[in-house]
PDB file of C-alpha atoms in Angstrom:
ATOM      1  CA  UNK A 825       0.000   0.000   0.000  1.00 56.00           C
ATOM      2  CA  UNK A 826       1.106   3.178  -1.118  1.00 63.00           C
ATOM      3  CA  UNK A 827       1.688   5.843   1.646  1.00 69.00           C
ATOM      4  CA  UNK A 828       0.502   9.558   0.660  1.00 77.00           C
ATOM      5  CA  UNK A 829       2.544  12.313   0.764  1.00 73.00           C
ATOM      6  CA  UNK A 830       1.008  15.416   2.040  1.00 78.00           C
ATOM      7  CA  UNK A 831       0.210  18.164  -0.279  1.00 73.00           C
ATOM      8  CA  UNK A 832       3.276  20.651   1.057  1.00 72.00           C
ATOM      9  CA  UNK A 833       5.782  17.748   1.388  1.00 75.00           C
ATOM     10  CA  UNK A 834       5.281  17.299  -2.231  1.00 79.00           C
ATOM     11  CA  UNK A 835       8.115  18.554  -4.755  1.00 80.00           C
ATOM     12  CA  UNK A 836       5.549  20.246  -7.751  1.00 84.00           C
ATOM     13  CA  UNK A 837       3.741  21.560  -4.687  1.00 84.00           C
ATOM     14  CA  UNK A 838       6.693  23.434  -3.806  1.00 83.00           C
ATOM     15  CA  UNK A 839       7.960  24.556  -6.434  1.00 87.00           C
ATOM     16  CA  UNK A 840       4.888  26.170  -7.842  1.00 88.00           C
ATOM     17  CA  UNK A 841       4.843  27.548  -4.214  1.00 88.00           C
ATOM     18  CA  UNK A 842       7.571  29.280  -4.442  1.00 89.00           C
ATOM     19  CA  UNK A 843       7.235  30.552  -7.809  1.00 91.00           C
ATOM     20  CA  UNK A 844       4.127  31.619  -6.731  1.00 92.00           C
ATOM     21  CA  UNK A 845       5.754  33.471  -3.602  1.00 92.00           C
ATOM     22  CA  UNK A 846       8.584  35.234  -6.266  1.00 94.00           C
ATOM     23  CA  UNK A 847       6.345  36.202  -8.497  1.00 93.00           C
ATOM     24  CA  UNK A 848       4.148  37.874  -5.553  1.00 94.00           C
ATOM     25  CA  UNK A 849       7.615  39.544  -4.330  1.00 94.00           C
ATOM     26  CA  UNK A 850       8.618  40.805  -7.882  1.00 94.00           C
ATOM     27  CA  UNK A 851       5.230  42.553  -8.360  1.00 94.00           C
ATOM     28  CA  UNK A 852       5.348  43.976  -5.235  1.00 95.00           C
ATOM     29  CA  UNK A 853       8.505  45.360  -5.712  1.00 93.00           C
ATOM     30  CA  UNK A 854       7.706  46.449  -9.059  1.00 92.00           C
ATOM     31  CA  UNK A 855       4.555  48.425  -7.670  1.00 94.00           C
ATOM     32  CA  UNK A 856       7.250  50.475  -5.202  1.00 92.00           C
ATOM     33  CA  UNK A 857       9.517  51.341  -8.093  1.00 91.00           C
ATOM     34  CA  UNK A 858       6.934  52.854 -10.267  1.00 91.00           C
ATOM     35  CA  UNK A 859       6.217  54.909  -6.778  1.00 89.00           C
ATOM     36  CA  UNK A 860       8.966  55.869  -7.033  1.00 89.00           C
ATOM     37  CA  UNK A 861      10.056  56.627 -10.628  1.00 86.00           C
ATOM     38  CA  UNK A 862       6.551  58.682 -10.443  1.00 84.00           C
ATOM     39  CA  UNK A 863       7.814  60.824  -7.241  1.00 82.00           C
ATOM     40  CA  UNK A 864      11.143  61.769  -9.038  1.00 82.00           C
ATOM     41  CA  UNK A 865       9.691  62.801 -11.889  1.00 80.00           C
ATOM     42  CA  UNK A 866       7.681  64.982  -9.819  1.00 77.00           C
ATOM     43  CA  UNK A 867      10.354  66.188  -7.626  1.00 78.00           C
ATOM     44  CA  UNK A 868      12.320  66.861 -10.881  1.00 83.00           C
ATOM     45  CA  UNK A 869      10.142  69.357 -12.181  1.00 88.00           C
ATOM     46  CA  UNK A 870       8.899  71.157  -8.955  1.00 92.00           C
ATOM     47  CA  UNK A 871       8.522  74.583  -8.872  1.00 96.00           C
ATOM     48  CA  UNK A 872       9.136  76.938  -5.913  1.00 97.00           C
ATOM     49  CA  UNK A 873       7.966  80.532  -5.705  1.00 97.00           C
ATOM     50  CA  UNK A 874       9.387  82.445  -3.750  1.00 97.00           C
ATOM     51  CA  UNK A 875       8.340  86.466  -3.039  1.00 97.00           C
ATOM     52  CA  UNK A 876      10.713  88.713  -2.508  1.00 97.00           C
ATOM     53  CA  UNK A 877      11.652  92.592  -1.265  1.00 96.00           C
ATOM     54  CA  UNK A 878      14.255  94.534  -2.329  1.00 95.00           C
ATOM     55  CA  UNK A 879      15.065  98.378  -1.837  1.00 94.00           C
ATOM     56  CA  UNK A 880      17.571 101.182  -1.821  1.00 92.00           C
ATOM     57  CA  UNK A 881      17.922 104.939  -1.660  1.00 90.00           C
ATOM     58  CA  UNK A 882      15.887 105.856  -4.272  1.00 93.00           C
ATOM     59  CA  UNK A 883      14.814 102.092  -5.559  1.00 95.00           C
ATOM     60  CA  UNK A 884      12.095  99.681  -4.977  1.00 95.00           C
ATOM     61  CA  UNK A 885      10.691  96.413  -5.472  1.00 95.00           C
ATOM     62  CA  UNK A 886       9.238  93.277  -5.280  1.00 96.00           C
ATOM     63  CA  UNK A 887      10.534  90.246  -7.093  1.00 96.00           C
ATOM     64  CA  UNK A 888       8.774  86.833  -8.084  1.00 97.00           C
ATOM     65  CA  UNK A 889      11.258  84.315  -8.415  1.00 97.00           C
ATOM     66  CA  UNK A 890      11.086  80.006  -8.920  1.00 97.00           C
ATOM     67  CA  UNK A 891      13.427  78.548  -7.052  1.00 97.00           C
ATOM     68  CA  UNK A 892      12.675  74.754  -7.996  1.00 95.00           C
ATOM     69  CA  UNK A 893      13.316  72.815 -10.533  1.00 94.00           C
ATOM     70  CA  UNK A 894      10.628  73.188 -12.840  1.00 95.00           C
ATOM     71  CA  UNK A 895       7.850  75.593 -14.251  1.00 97.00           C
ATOM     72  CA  UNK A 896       5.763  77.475 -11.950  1.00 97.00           C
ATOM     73  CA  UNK A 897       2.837  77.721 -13.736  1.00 96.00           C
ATOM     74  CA  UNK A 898       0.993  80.606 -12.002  1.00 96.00           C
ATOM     75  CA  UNK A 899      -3.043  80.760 -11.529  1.00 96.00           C
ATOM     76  CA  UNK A 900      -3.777  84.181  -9.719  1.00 95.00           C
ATOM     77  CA  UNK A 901      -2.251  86.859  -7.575  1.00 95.00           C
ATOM     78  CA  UNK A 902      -3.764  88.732  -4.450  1.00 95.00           C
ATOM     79  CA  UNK A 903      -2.680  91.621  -3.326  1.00 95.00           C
ATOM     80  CA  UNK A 904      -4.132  93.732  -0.223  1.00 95.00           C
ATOM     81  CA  UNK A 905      -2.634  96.606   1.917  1.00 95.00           C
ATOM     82  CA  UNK A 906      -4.215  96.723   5.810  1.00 93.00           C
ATOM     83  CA  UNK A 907      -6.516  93.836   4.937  1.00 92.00           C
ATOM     84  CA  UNK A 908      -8.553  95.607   1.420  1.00 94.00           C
ATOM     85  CA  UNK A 909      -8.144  94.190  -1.403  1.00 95.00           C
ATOM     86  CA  UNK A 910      -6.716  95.812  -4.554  1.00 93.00           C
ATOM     87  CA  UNK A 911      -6.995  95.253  -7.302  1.00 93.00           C
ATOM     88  CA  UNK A 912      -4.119  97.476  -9.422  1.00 91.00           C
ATOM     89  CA  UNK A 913      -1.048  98.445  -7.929  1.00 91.00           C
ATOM     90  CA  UNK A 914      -2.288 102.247  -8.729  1.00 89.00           C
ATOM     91  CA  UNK A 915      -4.975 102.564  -6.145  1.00 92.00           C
ATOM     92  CA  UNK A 916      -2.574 102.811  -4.222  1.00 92.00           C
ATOM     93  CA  UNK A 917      -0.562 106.605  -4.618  1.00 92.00           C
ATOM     94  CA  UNK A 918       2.615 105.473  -2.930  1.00 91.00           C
ATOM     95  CA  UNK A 919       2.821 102.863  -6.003  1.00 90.00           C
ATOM     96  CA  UNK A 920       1.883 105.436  -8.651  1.00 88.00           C
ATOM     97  CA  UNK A 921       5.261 105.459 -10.424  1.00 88.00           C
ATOM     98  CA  UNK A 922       5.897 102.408 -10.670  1.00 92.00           C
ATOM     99  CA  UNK A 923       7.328 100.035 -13.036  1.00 91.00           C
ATOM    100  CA  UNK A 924       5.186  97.101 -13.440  1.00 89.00           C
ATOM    101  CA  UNK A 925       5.007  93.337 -14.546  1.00 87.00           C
ATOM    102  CA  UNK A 926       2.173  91.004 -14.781  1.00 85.00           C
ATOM    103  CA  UNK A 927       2.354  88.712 -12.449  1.00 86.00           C
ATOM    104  CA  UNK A 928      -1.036  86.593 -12.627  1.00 81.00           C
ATOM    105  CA  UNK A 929      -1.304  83.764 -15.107  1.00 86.00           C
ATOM    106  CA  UNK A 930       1.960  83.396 -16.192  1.00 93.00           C
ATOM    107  CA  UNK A 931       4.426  79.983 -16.642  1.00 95.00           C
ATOM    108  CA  UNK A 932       8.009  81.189 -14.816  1.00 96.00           C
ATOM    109  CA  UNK A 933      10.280  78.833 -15.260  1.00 96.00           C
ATOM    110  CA  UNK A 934      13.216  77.342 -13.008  1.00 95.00           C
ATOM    111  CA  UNK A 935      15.641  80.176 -12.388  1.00 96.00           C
ATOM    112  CA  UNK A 936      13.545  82.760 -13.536  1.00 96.00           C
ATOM    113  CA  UNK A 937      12.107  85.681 -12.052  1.00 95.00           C
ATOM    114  CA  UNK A 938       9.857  88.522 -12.556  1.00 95.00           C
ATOM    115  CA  UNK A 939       9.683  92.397 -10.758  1.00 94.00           C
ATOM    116  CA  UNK A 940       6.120  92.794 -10.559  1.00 94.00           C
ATOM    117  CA  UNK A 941       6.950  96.330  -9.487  1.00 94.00           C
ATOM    118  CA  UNK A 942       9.773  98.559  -9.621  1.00 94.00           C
ATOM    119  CA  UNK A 943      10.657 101.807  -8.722  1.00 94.00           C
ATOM    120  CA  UNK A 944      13.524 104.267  -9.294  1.00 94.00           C
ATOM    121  CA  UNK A 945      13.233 107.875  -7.939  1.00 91.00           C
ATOM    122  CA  UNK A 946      12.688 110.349  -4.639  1.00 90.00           C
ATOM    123  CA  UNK A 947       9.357 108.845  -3.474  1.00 89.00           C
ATOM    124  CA  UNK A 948      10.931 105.185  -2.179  1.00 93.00           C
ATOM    125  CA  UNK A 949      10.331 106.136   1.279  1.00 93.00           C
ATOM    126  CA  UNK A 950       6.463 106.549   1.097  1.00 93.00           C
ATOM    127  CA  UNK A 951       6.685 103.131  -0.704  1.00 94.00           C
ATOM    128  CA  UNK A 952       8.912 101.661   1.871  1.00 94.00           C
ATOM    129  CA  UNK A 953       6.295 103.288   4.167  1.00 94.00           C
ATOM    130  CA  UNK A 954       3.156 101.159   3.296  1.00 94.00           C
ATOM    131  CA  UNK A 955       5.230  98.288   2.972  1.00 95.00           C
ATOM    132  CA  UNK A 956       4.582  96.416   5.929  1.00 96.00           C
ATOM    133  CA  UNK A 957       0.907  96.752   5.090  1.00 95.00           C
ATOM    134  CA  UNK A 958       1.173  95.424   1.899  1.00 95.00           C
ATOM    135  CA  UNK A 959      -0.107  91.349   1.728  1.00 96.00           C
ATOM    136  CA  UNK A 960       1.068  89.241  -1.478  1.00 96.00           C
ATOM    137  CA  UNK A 961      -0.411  85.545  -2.538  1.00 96.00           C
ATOM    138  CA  UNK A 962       0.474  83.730  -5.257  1.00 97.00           C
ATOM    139  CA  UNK A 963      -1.178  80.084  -6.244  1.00 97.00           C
ATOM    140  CA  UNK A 964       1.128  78.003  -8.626  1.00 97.00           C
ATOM    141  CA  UNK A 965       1.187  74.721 -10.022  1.00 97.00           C
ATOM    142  CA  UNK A 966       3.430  72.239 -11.347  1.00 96.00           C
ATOM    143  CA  UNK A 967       3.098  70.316 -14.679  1.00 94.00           C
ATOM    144  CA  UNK A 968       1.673  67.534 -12.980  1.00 93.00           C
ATOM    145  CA  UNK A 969      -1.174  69.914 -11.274  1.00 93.00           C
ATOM    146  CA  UNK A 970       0.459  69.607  -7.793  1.00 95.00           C
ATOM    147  CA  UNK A 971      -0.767  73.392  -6.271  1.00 97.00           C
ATOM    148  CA  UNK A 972       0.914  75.795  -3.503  1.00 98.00           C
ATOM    149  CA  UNK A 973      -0.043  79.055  -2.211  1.00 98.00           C
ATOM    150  CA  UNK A 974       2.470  81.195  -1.272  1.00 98.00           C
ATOM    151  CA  UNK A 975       2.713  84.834   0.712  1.00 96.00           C
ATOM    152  CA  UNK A 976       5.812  87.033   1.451  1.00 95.00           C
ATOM    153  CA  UNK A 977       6.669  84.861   4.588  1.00 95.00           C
ATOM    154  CA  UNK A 978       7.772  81.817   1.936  1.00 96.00           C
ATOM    155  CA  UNK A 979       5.959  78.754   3.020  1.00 95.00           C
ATOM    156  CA  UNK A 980       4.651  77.204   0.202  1.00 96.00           C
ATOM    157  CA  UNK A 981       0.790  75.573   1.309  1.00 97.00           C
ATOM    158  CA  UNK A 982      -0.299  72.518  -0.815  1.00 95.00           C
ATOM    159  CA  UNK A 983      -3.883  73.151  -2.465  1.00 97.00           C
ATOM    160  CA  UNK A 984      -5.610  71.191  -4.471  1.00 96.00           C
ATOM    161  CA  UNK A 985      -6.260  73.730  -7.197  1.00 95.00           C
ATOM    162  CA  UNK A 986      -5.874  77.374  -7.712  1.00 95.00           C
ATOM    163  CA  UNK A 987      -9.553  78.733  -7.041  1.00 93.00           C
ATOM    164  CA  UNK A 988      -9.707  82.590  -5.866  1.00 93.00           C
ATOM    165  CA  UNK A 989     -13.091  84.858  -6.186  1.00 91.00           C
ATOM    166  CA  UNK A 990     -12.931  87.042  -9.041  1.00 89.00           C
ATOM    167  CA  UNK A 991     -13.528  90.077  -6.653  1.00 90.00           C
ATOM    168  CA  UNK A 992     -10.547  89.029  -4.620  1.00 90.00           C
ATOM    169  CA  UNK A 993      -7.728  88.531  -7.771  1.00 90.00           C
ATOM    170  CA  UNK A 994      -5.270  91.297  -8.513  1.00 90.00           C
ATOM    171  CA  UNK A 995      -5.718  91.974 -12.105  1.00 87.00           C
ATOM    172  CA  UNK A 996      -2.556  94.192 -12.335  1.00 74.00           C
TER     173      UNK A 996
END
């Protein structure tokens, strides 16, 4: 009489086992590595505004600039000085002389930057004056639709999309 082998003593049992167990391993590990290969992409092309002051004697102004690796694509600007919003730098008479750029809807890309406004002449101190009072926002994106919102203290907040009011966006 023939004695039975149990099912995991026997050899075709095991190795189809363990093929089964490698081939589990291999997709698992193939599952990480397109995590991965997705998240440097991403971190490849990722964009980092950055809002900045700068000011002299008789000079003025504020400066957009991407410091990441890849195209800031961005959505809308806010500006406001002591909590109202405006809507064009010239409501404002201390910014009346200014040099502008457009700022809102624009693709900057790594290394760039833009002067939304700049000044040159006698009246920087009434500039430098409402300053402080002055609030910037800028909502970006990446290629891959990843959004931040950024102010003038530089910490980029994930969004999920750039979405402002039209009676809050800075037209320019």
């Amino acid at each position: 009489m023939e004695a039975r082998v149990k099912w995991y003593k026997n050899p075709e049992m095991l190795v189809a086992l363990s093929a089964l167990f490698i081939g589990l391993v291999t997709a698992v590990i193939s599952i990480y590595s397109a995590y991965i290969d997705r998240a440097y992409a991403k971190a490849s092309v990722w964009p980092r505004i950055e809002i900045y002051r700068s000011y002299g004697e008789q000079k003025f102004s504020y400066g957009v600039a991407n410091k990441g690796t890849g195209p800031a694509i961005l959505h809308y600007a806010k500006v406001s000085y002591n909590d109202t919003v405006i809507k064009r730098w010239s409501e404002r008479k201390e910014f009346r002389h200014i040099e502008q750029s457009h700022i809102g809807n624009i693709t900057l890309p790594a290394g760039q930057s833009v002067l939304p406004v700049n000044y040159k002449g006698e009246h920087t101190s009434e500039i430098l004056a409402a300053d402080p009072y002055m609030y910037i926002e800028l909502c970006y994106c990446s290629i891959y639709d990843d959004c931040w919102v950024v102010d003038r203290n530089n910490n980029p907040k994930s969004v999920e999309a750039c979405s402002i009011d039209e009676s809050q966006m800075f037209l320019q």
